[in-house]
Coordinates of C-alpha atoms in Angstrom, one line a residue:
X1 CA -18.1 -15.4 11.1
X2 CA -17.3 -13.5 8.2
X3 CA -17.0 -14.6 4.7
X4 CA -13.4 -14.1 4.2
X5 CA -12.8 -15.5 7.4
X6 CA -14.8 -18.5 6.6
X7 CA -13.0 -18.9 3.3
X8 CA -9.7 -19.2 5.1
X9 CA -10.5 -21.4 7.4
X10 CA -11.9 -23.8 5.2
X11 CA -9.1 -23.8 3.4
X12 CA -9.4 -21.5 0.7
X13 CA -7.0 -19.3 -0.5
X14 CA -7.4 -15.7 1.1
X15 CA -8.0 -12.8 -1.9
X16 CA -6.4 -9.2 -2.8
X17 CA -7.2 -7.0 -5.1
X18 CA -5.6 -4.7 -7.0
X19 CA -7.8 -2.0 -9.2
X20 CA -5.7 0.0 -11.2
X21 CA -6.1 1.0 -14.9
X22 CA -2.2 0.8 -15.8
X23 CA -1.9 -2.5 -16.9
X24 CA 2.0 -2.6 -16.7
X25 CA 1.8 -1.2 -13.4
X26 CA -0.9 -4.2 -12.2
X27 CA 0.8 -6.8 -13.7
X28 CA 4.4 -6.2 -11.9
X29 CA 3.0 -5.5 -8.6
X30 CA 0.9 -8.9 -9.5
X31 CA 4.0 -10.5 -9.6
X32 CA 5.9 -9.5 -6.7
X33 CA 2.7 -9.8 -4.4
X34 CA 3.0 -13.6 -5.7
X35 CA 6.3 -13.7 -5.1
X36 CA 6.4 -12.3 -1.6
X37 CA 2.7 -13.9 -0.6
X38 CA 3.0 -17.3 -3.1
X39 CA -0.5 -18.2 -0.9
X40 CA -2.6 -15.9 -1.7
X41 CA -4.5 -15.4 -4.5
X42 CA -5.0 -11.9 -6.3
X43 CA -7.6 -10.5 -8.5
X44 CA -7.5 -7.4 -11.2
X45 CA -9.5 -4.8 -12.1
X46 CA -9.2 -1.3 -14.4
X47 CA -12.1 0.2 -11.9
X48 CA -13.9 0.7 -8.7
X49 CA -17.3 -0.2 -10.8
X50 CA -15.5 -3.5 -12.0
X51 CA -14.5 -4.6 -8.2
X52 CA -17.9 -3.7 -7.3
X53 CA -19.4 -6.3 -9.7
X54 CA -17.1 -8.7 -7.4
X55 CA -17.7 -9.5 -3.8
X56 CA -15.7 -6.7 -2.4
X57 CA -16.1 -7.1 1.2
X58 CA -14.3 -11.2 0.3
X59 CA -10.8 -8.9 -0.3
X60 CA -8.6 -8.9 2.2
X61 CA -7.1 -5.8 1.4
X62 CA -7.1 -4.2 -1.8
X63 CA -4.2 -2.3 -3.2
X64 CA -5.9 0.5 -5.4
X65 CA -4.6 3.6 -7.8
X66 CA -4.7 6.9 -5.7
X67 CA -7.0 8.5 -8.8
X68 CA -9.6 5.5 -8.2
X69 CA -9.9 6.2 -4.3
X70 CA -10.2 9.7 -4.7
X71 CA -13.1 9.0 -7.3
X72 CA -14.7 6.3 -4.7
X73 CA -13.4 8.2 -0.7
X74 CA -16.2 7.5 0.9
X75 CA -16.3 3.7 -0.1
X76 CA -12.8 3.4 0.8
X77 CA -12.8 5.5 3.5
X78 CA -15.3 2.5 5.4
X79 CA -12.5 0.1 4.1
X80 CA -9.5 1.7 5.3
X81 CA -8.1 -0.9 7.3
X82 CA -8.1 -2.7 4.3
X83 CA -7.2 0.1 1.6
X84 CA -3.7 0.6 0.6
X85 CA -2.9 3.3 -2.0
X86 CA -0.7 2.9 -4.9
X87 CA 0.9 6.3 -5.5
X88 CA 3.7 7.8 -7.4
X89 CA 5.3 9.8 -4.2
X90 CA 7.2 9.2 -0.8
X91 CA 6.8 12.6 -0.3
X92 CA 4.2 12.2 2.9
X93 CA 2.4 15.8 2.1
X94 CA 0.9 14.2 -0.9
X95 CA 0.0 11.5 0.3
X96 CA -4.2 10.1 1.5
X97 CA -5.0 11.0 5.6
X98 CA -6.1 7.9 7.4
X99 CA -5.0 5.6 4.1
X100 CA -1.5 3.2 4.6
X101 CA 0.1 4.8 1.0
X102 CA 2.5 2.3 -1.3
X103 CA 4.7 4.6 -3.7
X104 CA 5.3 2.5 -6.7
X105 CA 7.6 4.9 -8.7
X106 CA 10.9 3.2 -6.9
X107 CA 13.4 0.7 -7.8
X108 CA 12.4 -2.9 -7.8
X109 CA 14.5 -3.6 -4.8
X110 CA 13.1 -0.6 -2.9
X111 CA 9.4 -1.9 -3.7
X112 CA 10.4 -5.4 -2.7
X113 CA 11.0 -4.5 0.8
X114 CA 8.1 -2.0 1.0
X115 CA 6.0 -5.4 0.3
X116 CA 7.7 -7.6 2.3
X117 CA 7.1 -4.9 5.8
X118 CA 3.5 -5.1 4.7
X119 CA 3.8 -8.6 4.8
X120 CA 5.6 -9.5 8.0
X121 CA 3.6 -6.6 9.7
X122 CA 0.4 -5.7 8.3
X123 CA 0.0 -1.7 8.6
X124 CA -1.0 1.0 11.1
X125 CA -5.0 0.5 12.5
X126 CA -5.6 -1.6 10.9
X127 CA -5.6 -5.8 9.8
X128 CA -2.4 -7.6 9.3
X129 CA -2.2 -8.8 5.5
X130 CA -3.1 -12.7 5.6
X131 CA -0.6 -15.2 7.0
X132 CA 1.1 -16.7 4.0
X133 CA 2.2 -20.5 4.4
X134 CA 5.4 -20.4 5.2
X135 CA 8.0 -21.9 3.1
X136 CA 9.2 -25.6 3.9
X137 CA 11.9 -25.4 6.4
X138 CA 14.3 -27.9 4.3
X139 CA 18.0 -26.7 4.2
X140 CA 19.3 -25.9 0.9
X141 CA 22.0 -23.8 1.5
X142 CA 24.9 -24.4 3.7
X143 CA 25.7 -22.3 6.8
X144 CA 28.6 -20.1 5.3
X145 CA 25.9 -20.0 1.7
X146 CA 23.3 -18.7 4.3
X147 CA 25.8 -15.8 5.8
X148 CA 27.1 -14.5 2.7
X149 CA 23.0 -14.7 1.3
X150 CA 22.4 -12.5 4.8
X151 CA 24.9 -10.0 3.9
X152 CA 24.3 -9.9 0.0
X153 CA 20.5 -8.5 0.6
X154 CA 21.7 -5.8 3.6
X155 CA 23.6 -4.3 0.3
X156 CA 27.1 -5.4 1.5
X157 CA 29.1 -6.2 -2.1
X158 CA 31.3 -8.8 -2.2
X159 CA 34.5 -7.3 -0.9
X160 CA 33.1 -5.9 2.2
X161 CA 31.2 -9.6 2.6
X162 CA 34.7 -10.7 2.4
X163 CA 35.9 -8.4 4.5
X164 CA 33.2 -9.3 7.1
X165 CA 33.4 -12.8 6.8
X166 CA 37.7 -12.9 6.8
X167 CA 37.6 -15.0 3.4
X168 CA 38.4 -14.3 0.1
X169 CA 36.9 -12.2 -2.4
X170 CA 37.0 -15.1 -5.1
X171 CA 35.3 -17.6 -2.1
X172 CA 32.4 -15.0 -2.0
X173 CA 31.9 -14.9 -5.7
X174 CA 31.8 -18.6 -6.0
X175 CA 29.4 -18.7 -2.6
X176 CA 27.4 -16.2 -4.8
X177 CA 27.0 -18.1 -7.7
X178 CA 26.1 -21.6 -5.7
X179 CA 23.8 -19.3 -3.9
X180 CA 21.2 -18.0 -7.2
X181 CA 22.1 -21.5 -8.8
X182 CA 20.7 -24.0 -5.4
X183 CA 17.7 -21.6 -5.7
X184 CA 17.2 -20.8 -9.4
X185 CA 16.8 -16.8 -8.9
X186 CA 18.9 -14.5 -10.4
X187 CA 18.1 -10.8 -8.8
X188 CA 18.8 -9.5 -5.5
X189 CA 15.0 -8.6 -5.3
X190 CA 14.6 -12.3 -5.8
X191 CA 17.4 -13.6 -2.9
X192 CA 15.7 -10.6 -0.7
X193 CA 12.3 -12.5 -0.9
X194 CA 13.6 -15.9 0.0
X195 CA 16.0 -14.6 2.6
X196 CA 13.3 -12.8 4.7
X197 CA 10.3 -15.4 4.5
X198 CA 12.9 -17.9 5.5
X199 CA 13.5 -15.9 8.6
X200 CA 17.7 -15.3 7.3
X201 CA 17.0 -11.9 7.4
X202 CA 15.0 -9.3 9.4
X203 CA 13.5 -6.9 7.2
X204 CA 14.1 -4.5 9.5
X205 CA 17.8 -5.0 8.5
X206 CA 17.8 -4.3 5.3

C-alpha cells in the first residue's frame, strides 16, 4: 500500500500541493481549493527544490506554475497523472502535451467551476482528485429556496428565475436574500460551491 493511500485510510487528511512563486496567485487558489475540497489539506511552495525537500510522492496531485514544470518536465512528466498546470491561457496550442492545464487568468466564477469539474471528476488518464467528505445532508433551505438557488448559479437573473418559476420578481429577490443569509455567503462563486457539493446542481449545467 502506498503512503498516501495509507494516510487516507487511516484517517488522515489527503495532501495537495501547489508550487507557484506568485504569492497572490497561491493564496487565492488556496482558498477556493478549501472551499471546494474543505477536506483536504494543502501545502505551498515558491519552487520545485522546496517541494522536493517535502515528501512529494505523499501529494495527491499538485497544482504547479507552467514556468516551474517546464524547469522540472521530466520530474513531472513521471507524475502526470498527478500534475495539473496553472497557466495563464485557454488557448489549447499553448498549452503542456500529456499535462491536464488550469488557466487561472479568468473570472472567479469561471475558475470556480473549472475546480469544481476537477473535483466531481478527476481529469483525463489519470487519478480522480481525493473524495472530499461530503457535506451533512441537513436541510437548510426550503424547496422553492433550493429552485431559485438552482437557477441563480446556471446564470438565470432574477426576472428570468421569475419568469421560470411563474412568481414574482420581488418573491425571487426576497428568496435571494434568505438564500446568502441561511448560509452566510455572499458571492455567486460562493452559492455555486454549496449548490454543486450538495448535489442541487450538476456542474455540467452550469
Amino acid at each position: 500500500m502506498n503512503e498516501t493511500l495509507h494516510n487516507t485510510t487511516m484517517g488522515f487528511k489527503p495532501k495537495i500541493a501547489i508550487v507557484d512563486n506568485n504569492t497572490l496567485a497561491v493564496i487565492g487558489l488556496k482558498t477556493m481549493l478549501q472551499n471546494v475540497m474543505p477536506s483536504i489539506e494543502i501545502d505551498t511552495f515558491n519552487s520545485y527544490e522546496a517541494l522536493q525537500m517535502d515528501d512529494m510522492d505523499s501529494f495527491f496531485h499538485y497544482f504547479v506554475a507552467i514556468k516551474i514544470v517546464l524547469e522540472n518536465r521530466t520530474a513531472f512528466l513521471e507524475r502526470k497523472h498527478k500534475t495539473i498546470v496553472l497557466t495563464t491561457s485557454n488557448d489549447p496550442s499553448t498549452q503542456m502535451s500529456y499535462f491536464k492545464s488550469l488557466c487561472i487568468n479568468v473570472p472567479e466564477e469561471q475558475l470556480v467551476k473549472s475546480l469544481l469539474q476537477l473535483e466531481q471528476h478527476g481529469h483525463a488518464g489519470g487519478k480522480n482528485l481525493p473524495k472530499t467528505i461530503q457535506p451533512v445532508k441537513t436541510k437548510i433551505l426550503s424547496d422553492r429556496e433550493i429552485e431559485v438557488l438552482s437557477l441563480i448559479v446556471q446564470g438565470l437573473i432574477n426576472k428570468e428565475i421569475a419568469d421560470q418559476l411563474n412568481i414574482g420578481l420581488t418573491t425571487v429577490i426576497s428568496h435571494r436574500k434568505n438564500i446568502m443569509d441561511k448560509l452566510g455567503l455572499k458571492s455567486v462563486s460562493a452559492l455555486t460551491i454549496y449548490a454543486v457539493m450538495h448535489g442541487y446542481v450538476d456542474i455540467n449545467n452550469i
